[in-house]
mmCIF file of the C-alpha atoms, coordinates in Angstrom:
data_MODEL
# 
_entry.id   MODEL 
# 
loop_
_atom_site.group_PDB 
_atom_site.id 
_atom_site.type_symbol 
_atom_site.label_atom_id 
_atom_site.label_alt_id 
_atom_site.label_comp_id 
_atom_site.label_asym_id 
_atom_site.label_entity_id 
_atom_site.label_seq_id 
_atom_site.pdbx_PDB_ins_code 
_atom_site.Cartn_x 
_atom_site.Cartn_y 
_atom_site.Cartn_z 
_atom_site.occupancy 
_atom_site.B_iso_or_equiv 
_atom_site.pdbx_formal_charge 
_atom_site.auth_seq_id 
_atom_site.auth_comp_id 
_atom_site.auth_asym_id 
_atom_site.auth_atom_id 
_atom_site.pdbx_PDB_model_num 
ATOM 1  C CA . UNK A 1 1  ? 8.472   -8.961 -3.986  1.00 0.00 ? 1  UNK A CA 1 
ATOM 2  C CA . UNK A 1 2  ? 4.958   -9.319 -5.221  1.00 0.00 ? 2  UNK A CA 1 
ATOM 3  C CA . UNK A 1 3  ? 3.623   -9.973 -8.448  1.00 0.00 ? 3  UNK A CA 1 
ATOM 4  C CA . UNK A 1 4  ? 2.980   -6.742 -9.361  1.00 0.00 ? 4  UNK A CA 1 
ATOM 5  C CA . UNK A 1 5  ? 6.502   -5.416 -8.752  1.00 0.00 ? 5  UNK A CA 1 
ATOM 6  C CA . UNK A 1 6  ? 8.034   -4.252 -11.495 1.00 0.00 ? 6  UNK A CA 1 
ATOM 7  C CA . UNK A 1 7  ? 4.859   -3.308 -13.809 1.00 0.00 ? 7  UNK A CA 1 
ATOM 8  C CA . UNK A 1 8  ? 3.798   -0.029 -14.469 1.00 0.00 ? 8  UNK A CA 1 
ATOM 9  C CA . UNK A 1 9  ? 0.644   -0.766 -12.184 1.00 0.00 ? 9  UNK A CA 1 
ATOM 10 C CA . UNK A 1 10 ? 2.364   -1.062 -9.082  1.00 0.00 ? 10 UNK A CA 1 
ATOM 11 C CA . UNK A 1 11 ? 5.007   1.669  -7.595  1.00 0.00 ? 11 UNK A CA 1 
ATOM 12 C CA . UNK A 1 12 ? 6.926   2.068  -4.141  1.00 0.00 ? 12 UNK A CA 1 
ATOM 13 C CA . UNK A 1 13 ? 7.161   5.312  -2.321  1.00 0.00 ? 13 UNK A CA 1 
ATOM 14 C CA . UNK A 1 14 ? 9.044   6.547  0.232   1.00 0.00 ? 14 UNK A CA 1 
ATOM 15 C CA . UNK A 1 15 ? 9.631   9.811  1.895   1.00 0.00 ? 15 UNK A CA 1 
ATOM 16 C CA . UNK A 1 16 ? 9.116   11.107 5.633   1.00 0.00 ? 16 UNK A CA 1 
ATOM 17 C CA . UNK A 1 17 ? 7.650   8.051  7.735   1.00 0.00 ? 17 UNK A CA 1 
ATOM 18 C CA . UNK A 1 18 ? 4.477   10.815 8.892   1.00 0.00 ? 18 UNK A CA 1 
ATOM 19 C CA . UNK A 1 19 ? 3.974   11.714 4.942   1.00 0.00 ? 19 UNK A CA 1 
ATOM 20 C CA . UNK A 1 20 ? 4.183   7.991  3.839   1.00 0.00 ? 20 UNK A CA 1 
ATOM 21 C CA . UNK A 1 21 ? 1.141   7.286  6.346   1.00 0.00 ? 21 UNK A CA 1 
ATOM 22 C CA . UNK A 1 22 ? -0.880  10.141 5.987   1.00 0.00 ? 22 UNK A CA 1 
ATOM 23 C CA . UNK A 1 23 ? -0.023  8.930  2.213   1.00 0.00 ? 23 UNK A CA 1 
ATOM 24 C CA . UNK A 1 24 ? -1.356  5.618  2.841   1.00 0.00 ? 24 UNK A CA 1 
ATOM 25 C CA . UNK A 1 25 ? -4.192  6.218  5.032   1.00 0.00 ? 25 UNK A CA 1 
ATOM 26 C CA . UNK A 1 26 ? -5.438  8.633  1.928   1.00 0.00 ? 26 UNK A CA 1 
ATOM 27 C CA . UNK A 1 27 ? -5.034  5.976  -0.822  1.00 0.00 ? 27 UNK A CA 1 
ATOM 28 C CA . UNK A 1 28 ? -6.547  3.467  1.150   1.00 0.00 ? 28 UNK A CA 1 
ATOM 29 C CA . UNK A 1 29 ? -9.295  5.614  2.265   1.00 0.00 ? 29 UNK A CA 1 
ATOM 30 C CA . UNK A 1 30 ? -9.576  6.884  -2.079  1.00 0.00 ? 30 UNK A CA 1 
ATOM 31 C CA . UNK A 1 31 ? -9.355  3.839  -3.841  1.00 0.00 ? 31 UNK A CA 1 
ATOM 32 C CA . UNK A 1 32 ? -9.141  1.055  -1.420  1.00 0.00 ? 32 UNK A CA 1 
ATOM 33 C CA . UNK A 1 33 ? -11.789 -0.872 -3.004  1.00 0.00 ? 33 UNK A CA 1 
ATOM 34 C CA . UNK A 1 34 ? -9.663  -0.694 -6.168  1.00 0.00 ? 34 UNK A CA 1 
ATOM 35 C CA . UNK A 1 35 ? -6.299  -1.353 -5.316  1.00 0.00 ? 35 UNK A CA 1 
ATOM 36 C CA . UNK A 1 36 ? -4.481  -5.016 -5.230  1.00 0.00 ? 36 UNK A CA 1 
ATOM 37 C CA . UNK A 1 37 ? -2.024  -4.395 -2.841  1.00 0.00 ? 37 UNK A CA 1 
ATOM 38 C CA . UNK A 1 38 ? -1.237  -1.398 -0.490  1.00 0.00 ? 38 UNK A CA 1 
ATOM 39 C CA . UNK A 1 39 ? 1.724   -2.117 2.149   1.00 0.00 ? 39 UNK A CA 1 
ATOM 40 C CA . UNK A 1 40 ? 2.763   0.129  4.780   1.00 0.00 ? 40 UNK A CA 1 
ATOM 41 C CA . UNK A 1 41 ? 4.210   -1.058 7.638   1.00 0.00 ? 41 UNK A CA 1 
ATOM 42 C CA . UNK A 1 42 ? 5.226   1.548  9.875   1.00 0.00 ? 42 UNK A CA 1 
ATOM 43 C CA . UNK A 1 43 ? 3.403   3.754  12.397  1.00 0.00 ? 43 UNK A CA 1 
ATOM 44 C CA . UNK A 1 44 ? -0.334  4.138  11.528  1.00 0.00 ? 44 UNK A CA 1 
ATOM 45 C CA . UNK A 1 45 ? 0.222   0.763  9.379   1.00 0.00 ? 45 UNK A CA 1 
ATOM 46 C CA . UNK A 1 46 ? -2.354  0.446  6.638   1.00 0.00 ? 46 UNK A CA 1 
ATOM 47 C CA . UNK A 1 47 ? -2.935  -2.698 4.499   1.00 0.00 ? 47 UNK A CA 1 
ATOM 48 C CA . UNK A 1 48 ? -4.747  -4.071 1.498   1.00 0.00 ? 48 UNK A CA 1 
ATOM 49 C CA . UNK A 1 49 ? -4.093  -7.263 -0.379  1.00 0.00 ? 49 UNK A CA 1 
ATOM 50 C CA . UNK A 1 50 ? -6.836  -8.115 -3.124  1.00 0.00 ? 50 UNK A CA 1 
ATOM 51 C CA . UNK A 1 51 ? -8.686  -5.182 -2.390  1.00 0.00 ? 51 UNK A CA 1 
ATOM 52 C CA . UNK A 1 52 ? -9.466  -6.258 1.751   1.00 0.00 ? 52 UNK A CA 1 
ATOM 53 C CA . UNK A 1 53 ? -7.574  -4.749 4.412   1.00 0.00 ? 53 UNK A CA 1 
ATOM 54 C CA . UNK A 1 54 ? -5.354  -6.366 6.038   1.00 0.00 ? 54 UNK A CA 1 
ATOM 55 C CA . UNK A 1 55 ? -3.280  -6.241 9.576   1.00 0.00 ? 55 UNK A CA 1 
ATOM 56 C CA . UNK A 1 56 ? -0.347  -4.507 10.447  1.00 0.00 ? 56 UNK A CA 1 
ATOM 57 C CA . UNK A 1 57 ? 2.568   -7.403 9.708   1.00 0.00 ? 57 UNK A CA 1 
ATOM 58 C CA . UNK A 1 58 ? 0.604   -9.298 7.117   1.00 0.00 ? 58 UNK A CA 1 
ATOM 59 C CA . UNK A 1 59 ? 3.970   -8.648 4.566   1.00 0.00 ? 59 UNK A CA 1 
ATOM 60 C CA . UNK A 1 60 ? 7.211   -7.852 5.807   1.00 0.00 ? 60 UNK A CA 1 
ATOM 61 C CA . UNK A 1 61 ? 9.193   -5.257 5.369   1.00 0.00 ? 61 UNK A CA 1 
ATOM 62 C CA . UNK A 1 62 ? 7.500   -2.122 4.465   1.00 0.00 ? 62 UNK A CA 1 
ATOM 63 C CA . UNK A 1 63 ? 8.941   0.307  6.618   1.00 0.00 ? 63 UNK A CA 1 
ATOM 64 C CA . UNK A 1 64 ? 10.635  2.649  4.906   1.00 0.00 ? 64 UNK A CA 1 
ATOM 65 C CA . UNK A 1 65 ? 8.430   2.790  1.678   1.00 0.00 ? 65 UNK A CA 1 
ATOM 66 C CA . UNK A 1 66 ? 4.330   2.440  0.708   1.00 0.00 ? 66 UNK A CA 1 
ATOM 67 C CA . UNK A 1 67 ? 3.666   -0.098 -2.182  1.00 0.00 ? 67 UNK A CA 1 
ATOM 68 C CA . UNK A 1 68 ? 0.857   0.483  -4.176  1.00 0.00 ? 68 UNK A CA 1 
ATOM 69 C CA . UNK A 1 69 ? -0.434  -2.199 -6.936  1.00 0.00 ? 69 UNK A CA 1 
ATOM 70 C CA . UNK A 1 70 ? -3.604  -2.183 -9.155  1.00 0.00 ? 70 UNK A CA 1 
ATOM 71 C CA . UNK A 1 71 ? -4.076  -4.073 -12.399 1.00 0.00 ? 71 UNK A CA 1 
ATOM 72 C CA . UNK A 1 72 ? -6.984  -2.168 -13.888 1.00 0.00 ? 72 UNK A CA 1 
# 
């Protein structure tokens, strides 16, 4: 878990694996500059962690959902 998890400024999603990346390409690509933390590990991985992106692997687990974390 990270330290947002649990707030009401951080949610998980999870759906069909194509939606959840064309879900967190669109965030990232929106608001990436503004979000803490956006995990998605699985195919077309995208990643932010304090508002950089990141590589595919940098947190585990993140297959089967997108995690999405601002504190603004």
């Amino acid at each position: 878990k990270t330290k947002y998890a649990g707030r009401a400024a951080a949610f998980d999603a999870s759906g069909d694996p194509r939606k959840m990346s064309q879900f967190a390409r669109a965030v990232a690509d929106r608001y990436g500059k503004d979000v803490e933390e956006l995990f998605w590990n699985g195919q077309g991985a995208t990643n932010i962690k304090n508002r950089k992106r990141v590589g595919k692997g940098f947190v585990s687990g993140h297959t089967d959902h997108v995690h999405v974390a601002d504190v603004d």
